[in-house]
Every structure is written in C-alpha cells, then in structure tokens.
Short mmCIF file of C-alpha atoms and ligand atoms in Angstrom, two decimals:
data_model
loop_
_atom_site.label_atom_id
_atom_site.label_comp_id
_atom_site.label_asym_id
_atom_site.label_seq_id
_atom_site.Cartn_x
_atom_site.Cartn_y
_atom_site.Cartn_z
CA MET A 79 117.41 100.06 82.95
CA ASN A 80 113.81 101.97 81.96
CA ILE A 81 111.83 103.35 84.17
CA LEU A 82 107.99 104.47 84.26
CA TYR A 83 107.04 106.56 86.96
CA LYS A 84 103.21 107.72 88.37
CA SER A 85 102.92 109.01 90.54
CA GLU A 86 103.41 113.48 91.99
CA PRO A 87 104.87 114.58 89.14
CA GLU A 88 107.60 117.32 92.01
CA ARG A 89 108.16 114.40 93.07
CA GLY A 90 109.09 113.78 89.21
CA ARG A 91 111.10 116.44 88.45
CA ILE A 92 113.34 115.69 91.54
CA TRP A 93 114.11 112.33 90.42
CA ALA A 94 114.22 112.94 86.93
CA ALA A 95 117.74 115.78 88.18
CA LEU A 96 118.83 113.80 91.16
CA LEU A 97 119.10 109.57 88.33
CA ALA A 98 120.93 111.85 85.82
CA GLU A 99 123.45 111.58 88.29
CA LEU A 100 123.08 108.70 89.85
CA ALA A 101 122.12 106.62 87.54
CA PRO A 102 123.09 108.81 84.66
CA GLU A 103 122.56 105.47 82.01
CA ALA A 104 118.69 104.31 82.88
CA VAL A 105 115.60 106.42 80.92
CA PHE A 106 113.11 108.30 83.12
CA ARG A 107 109.77 108.86 81.70
CA GLN A 108 107.28 110.13 83.42
CA TRP A 109 104.12 109.28 82.94
CA PRO A 110 101.78 109.91 80.24
CA ASP A 111 105.29 109.88 78.58
CA ILE A 112 105.07 106.01 78.76
CA GLY A 113 107.41 105.99 74.72
CA GLU A 114 107.55 102.16 73.83
CA ALA A 115 105.58 100.61 76.22
CA ALA A 116 107.18 97.01 76.00
CA GLU A 117 110.61 98.97 77.00
CA ILE A 118 109.72 99.80 79.86
CA ASP A 119 111.70 97.66 83.13
CA TYR A 120 110.18 98.70 86.11
CA LEU A 121 106.99 100.52 87.24
CA VAL A 122 107.18 102.58 90.17
CA ALA A 123 104.08 104.35 90.53
CA TRP A 124 100.85 104.27 93.68
CA GLN A 125 98.44 103.36 91.23
CA PRO A 126 100.03 101.59 87.80
CA PRO A 127 97.84 101.82 84.36
CA GLU A 128 94.31 100.24 84.13
CA ASP A 129 96.67 98.17 82.06
CA VAL A 130 99.59 96.85 82.74
CA SER A 131 99.53 93.80 79.81
CA VAL A 132 100.77 96.79 77.64
CA PHE A 133 103.87 96.69 79.26
CA THR A 134 105.43 93.86 77.61
CA GLY A 135 109.15 93.44 79.73
CA LEU A 136 107.93 94.83 83.23
CA LYS A 137 110.00 93.70 85.85
CA ALA A 138 108.87 93.98 88.48
CA LEU A 139 106.18 97.08 89.93
CA PHE A 140 107.24 99.15 92.99
CA SER A 141 104.59 101.39 95.42
CA VAL A 142 105.48 104.91 96.24
CA GLY A 143 104.73 104.30 99.82
CA ALA A 144 104.87 101.29 102.26
CA GLY A 145 101.94 100.62 101.48
CA ALA A 146 100.86 97.84 98.47
CA GLU A 147 97.36 97.00 98.90
CA GLN A 148 95.99 99.62 96.77
CA PHE A 149 97.41 97.23 93.93
CA ASP A 150 94.48 95.59 92.16
CA TYR A 151 96.38 92.34 92.09
CA ALA A 152 94.14 89.92 90.01
CA ALA A 153 95.10 93.03 87.44
CA LEU A 154 98.48 92.54 87.98
CA PRO A 155 101.03 89.36 86.06
CA PRO A 156 100.75 86.83 88.34
CA ASP A 157 104.02 86.44 88.47
CA LEU A 158 105.10 90.26 88.44
CA PRO A 159 107.26 91.24 91.34
CA VAL A 160 105.52 93.94 93.79
CA VAL A 161 107.88 95.90 96.36
CA ARG A 162 106.44 98.17 99.10
CA MET A 163 108.67 101.38 99.69
CA ILE A 164 111.00 100.57 102.28
CA GLU A 165 113.22 103.39 103.13
CA PRO A 166 115.69 105.55 105.78
CA GLY A 167 113.66 108.91 105.42
CA LEU A 168 110.38 107.25 105.14
CA THR A 169 111.75 105.31 108.28
CA SER A 170 112.38 108.29 110.37
CA GLY A 171 109.36 110.73 110.40
CA MET A 172 107.29 107.43 111.32
CA VAL A 173 109.74 107.00 114.27
CA GLU A 174 109.24 110.76 115.51
CA TYR A 175 106.24 111.14 115.59
CA VAL A 176 105.61 108.25 116.65
CA THR A 177 107.73 109.14 119.68
CA PHE A 178 105.76 112.54 119.93
CA ALA A 179 102.71 111.07 120.72
CA VAL A 180 103.69 107.73 122.98
CA LEU A 181 105.35 111.43 124.76
CA GLY A 182 102.11 113.29 124.41
CA LEU A 183 99.96 111.12 125.34
CA HIS A 184 103.33 109.82 128.61
CA ARG A 185 102.28 112.93 129.71
CA GLU A 186 98.75 113.77 129.33
CA MET A 187 98.85 116.13 126.68
CA PRO A 188 95.45 116.07 125.37
CA ARG A 189 93.97 116.31 128.86
CA TYR A 190 96.14 119.70 129.79
CA LEU A 191 95.52 120.98 127.20
CA GLN A 192 92.23 120.87 127.20
CA GLN A 193 92.39 122.36 130.59
CA GLN A 194 94.39 125.27 128.71
CA ARG A 195 91.00 126.04 126.41
CA ASN A 196 89.67 125.82 130.22
CA ARG A 197 91.82 128.32 132.20
CA ARG A 198 92.94 125.46 134.84
CA TRP A 199 95.99 125.59 136.84
CA LEU A 200 95.84 122.10 137.87
CA ALA A 201 98.94 119.41 138.44
CA HIS A 202 98.66 115.92 137.58
CA PRO A 203 101.35 113.42 139.47
CA ALA A 204 103.31 112.48 136.27
CA MET A 205 103.81 108.56 135.37
CA PRO A 206 107.56 107.34 134.99
CA ALA A 207 108.53 106.18 131.80
CA ALA A 208 109.48 102.02 132.85
CA LYS A 209 106.14 102.12 134.54
CA ARG A 210 103.17 103.08 130.95
CA ARG A 211 103.40 99.93 129.03
CA VAL A 212 103.41 100.81 125.23
CA GLY A 213 102.28 98.57 122.80
CA VAL A 214 103.06 97.90 118.90
CA MET A 215 100.58 96.45 116.17
CA GLY A 216 102.92 94.98 113.41
CA VAL A 217 106.53 94.97 114.31
CA GLY A 218 107.99 95.29 110.45
CA ALA A 219 110.62 97.79 109.12
CA LEU A 220 107.92 100.43 110.86
CA GLY A 221 107.14 99.03 113.84
CA GLU A 222 110.42 97.72 115.06
CA ALA A 223 111.85 101.13 113.72
CA VAL A 224 109.27 103.20 116.03
CA LEU A 225 110.11 100.78 118.55
CA LYS A 226 113.45 101.55 119.49
CA PRO A 227 113.84 104.99 120.42
CA LEU A 228 111.20 104.14 123.31
CA VAL A 229 113.23 100.84 124.78
CA GLN A 230 115.37 104.12 125.32
CA LEU A 231 112.96 107.13 127.37
CA GLY A 232 112.29 103.39 128.92
CA PHE A 233 109.76 102.96 128.07
CA ASP A 234 108.11 98.97 128.79
CA CYS A 235 107.76 98.00 125.91
CA ALA A 236 106.11 94.57 123.12
CA GLY A 237 105.17 94.24 120.08
CA TRP A 238 102.79 91.79 118.58
CA SER A 239 103.13 90.46 114.99
CA ARG A 240 102.11 87.00 113.36
CA THR A 241 105.53 86.51 114.24
CA ALA A 242 107.57 85.95 116.91
CA LYS A 243 110.44 88.89 117.26
CA HIS A 244 113.54 89.17 119.22
CA ILE A 245 114.67 92.64 120.09
CA ALA A 246 116.33 94.47 122.63
CA GLY A 247 113.60 95.91 125.28
CA VAL A 248 110.99 94.43 123.92
CA ALA A 249 108.37 91.41 124.69
CA SER A 250 107.63 89.72 121.51
CA PHE A 251 104.02 88.41 121.28
CA ALA A 252 102.61 86.44 118.37
CA GLY A 253 99.31 85.57 115.71
CA ALA A 254 95.66 85.71 117.40
CA ALA A 255 96.31 83.55 120.48
CA GLN A 256 98.76 85.94 122.51
CA LEU A 257 97.25 89.04 120.58
CA GLY A 258 94.96 89.10 124.38
CA ALA A 259 97.93 89.00 126.55
CA PHE A 260 99.72 91.58 124.88
CA LEU A 261 96.54 94.02 124.86
CA ALA A 262 95.47 93.49 128.50
CA ARG A 263 99.76 95.15 128.80
CA SER A 264 98.79 97.89 126.97
CA ASP A 265 98.69 101.06 128.06
CA ILE A 266 99.15 103.13 125.14
CA LEU A 267 98.84 101.40 121.83
CA ILE A 268 99.71 101.26 118.56
CA CYS A 269 99.04 100.51 115.37
CA LEU A 270 101.08 99.90 112.79
CA LEU A 271 99.65 96.39 111.30
CA PRO A 272 99.83 96.46 107.24
CA LEU A 273 95.68 97.00 106.06
CA THR A 274 94.33 93.01 104.73
CA ALA A 275 91.90 90.45 104.69
CA ALA A 276 92.47 89.74 108.21
CA THR A 277 93.37 93.80 110.07
CA GLU A 278 90.67 95.08 107.98
CA GLY A 279 88.59 96.60 111.05
CA ILE A 280 90.13 94.88 113.96
CA LEU A 281 90.61 98.27 116.01
CA ASN A 282 87.13 97.70 116.89
CA ALA A 283 85.13 97.35 120.64
CA GLU A 284 86.20 94.17 121.10
CA LEU A 285 89.69 94.83 121.09
CA PHE A 286 88.96 98.00 122.93
CA SER A 287 87.53 95.92 125.90
CA GLN A 288 90.90 94.14 126.54
CA LEU A 289 92.93 96.58 126.52
CA PRO A 290 93.32 98.50 130.72
CA THR A 291 90.62 101.05 131.58
CA GLY A 292 92.06 104.52 129.80
CA ALA A 293 94.19 103.68 127.57
CA SER A 294 95.76 105.11 124.38
CA LEU A 295 95.46 104.42 120.93
CA ILE A 296 97.47 105.37 118.21
CA GLN A 297 96.62 104.34 114.80
CA VAL A 298 99.20 105.26 112.20
CA GLY A 299 98.42 102.32 109.85
CA ARG A 300 95.21 102.06 107.78
CA GLY A 301 91.93 103.46 107.55
CA LYS A 302 89.80 100.71 107.64
CA GLN A 303 91.05 99.11 110.31
CA LEU A 304 89.03 101.04 112.29
CA ASN A 305 85.87 101.37 113.37
CA HIS A 306 85.54 104.81 113.78
CA GLN A 307 82.05 104.87 116.28
CA HIS A 308 83.91 102.19 118.10
CA LEU A 309 86.67 104.35 118.71
CA LEU A 310 84.17 107.46 119.67
CA ASN A 311 82.00 105.29 122.58
CA ALA A 312 85.30 103.58 123.89
CA LEU A 313 86.74 107.31 124.62
CA ASP A 314 82.84 108.96 125.90
CA SER A 315 83.08 105.79 128.22
CA GLY A 316 86.55 106.32 129.67
CA GLN A 317 87.26 102.86 128.69
CA LEU A 318 90.42 104.86 125.74
CA ALA A 319 91.77 107.84 127.58
CA ALA A 320 93.35 109.87 124.29
CA ALA A 321 93.28 109.11 120.85
CA VAL A 322 96.44 110.05 117.40
CA VAL A 323 94.44 109.19 114.07
CA ASP A 324 97.05 109.75 111.06
CA VAL A 325 94.68 107.18 108.89
CA THR A 326 91.04 107.52 108.83
CA GLU A 327 87.91 106.29 105.83
CA PRO A 328 87.12 107.59 105.24
CA GLU A 329 90.39 110.29 104.11
CA PRO A 330 89.46 113.32 103.88
CA LEU A 331 87.19 112.91 106.78
CA PRO A 332 83.10 114.89 105.96
CA GLU A 333 83.55 118.16 107.98
CA ASP A 334 81.04 117.17 110.09
CA HIS A 335 82.64 113.87 111.72
CA PRO A 336 82.98 114.30 115.44
CA PHE A 337 86.54 113.41 115.24
CA TRP A 338 86.75 116.71 114.14
CA HIS A 339 86.56 118.56 117.50
CA HIS A 340 86.00 115.22 120.08
CA PRO A 341 87.97 116.79 123.70
CA ALA A 342 90.75 113.49 123.77
CA LEU A 343 91.43 112.62 120.48
CA TRP A 344 94.62 114.73 117.72
CA LEU A 345 93.75 114.07 114.40
CA THR A 346 96.04 114.50 111.55
CA PRO A 347 95.61 114.14 107.83
CA HIS A 348 98.37 111.26 106.70
CA ILE A 349 100.59 113.19 107.47
CA ALA A 350 102.80 110.13 109.89
CA SER A 351 105.56 109.27 106.86
CA GLN A 352 106.04 109.67 103.73
CA ALA A 353 109.15 109.09 101.70
CA GLN A 354 111.32 111.31 100.68
CA PRO A 355 112.32 111.93 97.95
CA GLU A 356 116.17 111.42 97.89
CA SER A 357 116.80 108.64 100.18
CA ALA A 358 112.98 107.03 98.20
CA LEU A 359 115.34 106.81 95.27
CA ARG A 360 118.54 105.94 96.79
CA ALA A 361 116.07 102.91 98.15
CA LEU A 362 114.72 102.56 94.97
CA LEU A 363 118.16 102.57 92.83
CA GLU A 364 119.05 99.89 95.37
CA ASN A 365 116.95 97.87 95.53
CA ILE A 366 117.03 97.22 91.24
CA ARG A 367 120.90 96.92 90.62
CA ARG A 368 119.85 93.74 92.89
CA PHE A 369 117.19 92.28 91.44
CA GLU A 370 120.16 92.74 88.41
CA ARG A 371 122.24 90.82 90.42
CA GLY A 372 119.92 88.67 91.05
CA GLU A 373 119.86 89.03 94.22
CA PRO A 374 116.66 89.71 96.46
CA MET A 375 114.70 93.43 97.31
CA HIS A 376 113.99 94.81 100.51
CA GLY A 377 110.04 94.79 100.64
CA VAL A 378 108.84 92.09 97.78
CA VAL A 379 105.14 92.29 98.40
CA GLU A 380 104.35 87.80 99.59
CA ARG A 381 101.12 88.27 98.01
CA GLU A 382 99.15 85.11 99.98
CA ARG A 383 99.96 87.26 103.15
CA GLY A 384 98.33 90.14 102.30
CA TYR A 385 101.47 92.55 102.92
P1 NAP B 422 105.70 95.47 107.19
O1 NAP B 422 107.60 96.44 106.77
O2 NAP B 422 105.48 94.06 106.19
O3 NAP B 422 105.32 95.45 108.31
C1 NAP B 422 104.12 94.68 109.19
C2 NAP B 422 104.22 93.81 110.32
O4 NAP B 422 103.14 93.68 110.25
C3 NAP B 422 105.07 92.36 110.46
O5 NAP B 422 105.73 92.22 111.35
C4 NAP B 422 103.74 91.72 110.67
O6 NAP B 422 103.64 90.46 110.81
C5 NAP B 422 102.44 92.39 111.38
N1 NAP B 422 101.39 91.68 110.96
C6 NAP B 422 100.78 91.25 108.83
N2 NAP B 422 99.83 90.89 109.27
C7 NAP B 422 99.66 90.53 110.13
C8 NAP B 422 98.08 89.59 111.64
N3 NAP B 422 97.29 89.40 110.51
N4 NAP B 422 97.95 89.93 112.44
C9 NAP B 422 99.91 90.48 113.21
N5 NAP B 422 100.87 90.65 112.63
C10 NAP B 422 100.23 91.07 111.54
O7 NAP B 422 105.10 97.66 107.05
P2 NAP B 422 106.03 98.46 107.78
O8 NAP B 422 106.65 98.95 106.08
O9 NAP B 422 106.63 98.23 108.24
O10 NAP B 422 104.36 99.47 107.12
C11 NAP B 422 103.86 98.90 108.08
C12 NAP B 422 101.99 100.34 107.85
O11 NAP B 422 101.97 101.44 107.96
C13 NAP B 422 101.82 100.26 105.66
O12 NAP B 422 101.01 99.04 105.23
C14 NAP B 422 100.98 101.51 106.03
O13 NAP B 422 100.22 100.76 106.14
C15 NAP B 422 101.24 101.32 107.35
N6 NAP B 422 102.48 103.37 106.62
C16 NAP B 422 101.08 103.77 107.30
C17 NAP B 422 101.46 105.23 106.65
C18 NAP B 422 100.87 106.69 108.14
O14 NAP B 422 101.77 107.58 107.54
N7 NAP B 422 100.09 106.52 108.38
C19 NAP B 422 103.02 105.85 106.53
C20 NAP B 422 102.98 104.23 105.94
C21 NAP B 422 104.11 102.86 106.67
P3 NAP B 422 105.13 89.64 110.20
O15 NAP B 422 106.73 90.29 110.56
O16 NAP B 422 105.46 88.26 111.10
O17 NAP B 422 105.11 88.99 109.19
C1 GLV B 423 102.04 105.91 103.54
O1 GLV B 423 100.97 105.56 104.30
C2 GLV B 423 102.76 104.89 102.77
O2 GLV B 423 102.13 103.76 102.67
O3 GLV B 423 103.77 105.55 102.94
#
C-alpha cells in the first residue's frame, strides 16, 4: 500500500512513525516527495495536487477532515472514491465543544459575562434542561454524536436531516417540508450541516425569523452557511439572544469585523474539532483495509448529493 500524504507536515511526521508500527508494509510519502507517481495507491490531503492525472494507479482520495466540500470534483476522475474523515478523536472534540456551548447558552453565560464586565450582581431564573428545546441541523456522524450527551443531560432534543432518523430521545424532522416545524421548537439551534449547494447561506434572516424569539445559535458547520449581517440584525433586534460561532467566511475574519466584539456572540477560530493524529491514522488504515478486502469504506462522499 503506497500512501501519499499532502497536509500539515507535523501530523505527517507522527503518521510516518506510527505507520512503521501499525502497517510496516505501507510506503508512506509526504508531499512533495511523490516518488514514482504511478505507484501511489492512496492520496490523503485537504487539497490534492493540481494535476491528479499523474497518479495513474490512484484508488481513493481521503480528506484529512470531516468535510470534503473543498475538493474540485470536476478535476478528479469521476469514479475515484472520495472519502471524508470519520474518527473518534474528531467526534469527541465536537461533542465537547457543542456540549460546552449548549450548557453555556442554557445557563446564559454570555449574559452573565456581560454583567460581570459591568459589575452587576443580578440573578435570573434558571430554566430546567427538560424545558430547553435543542435542535441539531445535520444528524450525521457528528450530529448524532453530539445529541447523545444532550439527551442524557435532559434537554428536549430534535434533529433535522435530509432523511428521517430513529434516535432514542430525539424527535426527527426531515427535509424542507419539516424545517419550519423543527425551527419553531429550537431554543438552541446547532448547525452541523455539510456545505453543499442546498446548505450555502441557510443560516439567514428567514430562518432566524422561524426560531422562537430569544433563541440562540451554535454554528459549527461551515462559514458559507451563515449570513453575518443577518445574524447581527437578529442579535440586535433580540430575535436571537446569543450565538456561538466557530466557522466564518472568510477565515480569519478581518480585524474590523463586528463579530470580534459583539457582546452576545462568542467567536472561536474554527477549533470546534480536529482530527487527532493517532485515531485518524487508525481510521484511515481501517478504511484502506476495508477497501482492499472489497468491503464498503466509512464516509464515502456521494458526489451527486454533495456530501
Ligand atoms: P455527515 O455524516 O455527512 O452528516 C451530514 C448530515 O447533514 C446528515 O444527517 C445529512 O442528512 C444532513 N444534511 C445534508 N444536507 C442536508 C440538507 N440539504 N437538508 C437537511 N439535512 C442535510 O457529516 P458529519 O461528519 O456529521 O460532518 C458535518 C459537518 O460538520 C462537516 O461537513 C463539516 O462542515 C462540519 N465540521 C466542522 C468542524 C469544526 O471544527 N467546526 C469539524 C468537523 C466537521 P442525511 O443523514 O439524511 O443524509
Ligand atoms: C474541520 O472543520 C473538518 O472538516 O474536519
């Protein structure tokens, strides 16, 4: 198995050492040291080299992240399997971040931090978790995982996806026809959708207006899904009480962007979750072995649906 890796050099060094233990038969090359291009079986990258046609024996392209929208599919052979990253380290990171953000919003931490800045000692009634309705847009590998601890904490949980789901303790809403009903019962809305033609710009004024007044947003999907001005308008009008935003377009934001200092908005620099080198390598190897045994891989992108 010949693997060409083209991403962060530090992770490449860790993978090279781990591979020597876990798959000593593997040949691991790090971009730009491609060796004989025709001998490369698997390419692992955030962005592949411009011309992949030189890799005449290529069997699959693996994304180093959960998203695979960054690839120019027109430049890839139509039958080449493209695989996104599903691995426990990346999933745990997202579970931690979303749980932290939901609890922070549920316990009104943006409001209390503002009070602290103004030296105001003022308690507000606390709402029990069972009365807080949490809605997750995108119930895939990550969306399903973040719902589990939220159900355990007692939140009233729902998910919205393209196809209906059956998850204990989670009300399922599916497709455009059920989006309005899902939004109407989401006090805390979490976006974990992939970026596709259908989800670009989805977090906009029309969507915010369908949420209960005073709802909150956690945006951990992709930057292009969120209309910044519409979010600011919704926060300033009180339609939304607070937002936690991890992904933006562009990244990083310009220095004078209002998100940096809006009192009701917490901004993080696209750190909600990252693939962890060891568990990600184990997941990659498992997928390659599945492929070589003729079994289906986890996370193969369906090009026609866009994720
Ligand atoms: P996934 O397993 O592919 O799940 C995607 C979910 O979105 C599925 O439930 C899918 O519905 C649903 N969906 C897609 N298009 C839809 C539409 N038009 N309407 C309704 N539902 C739709 O993806 P994942 O691994 O959970 O990752 C989700 C996204 O998280 C990634 O694509 C990436 O953008 C983002 N992410 C962000 C970070 C960060 O650090 N901020 C880290 C990792 C990932 P079906 O189940 O019916 O197909
Ligand atoms: C991060 O955003 C990823 O796609 O893994």
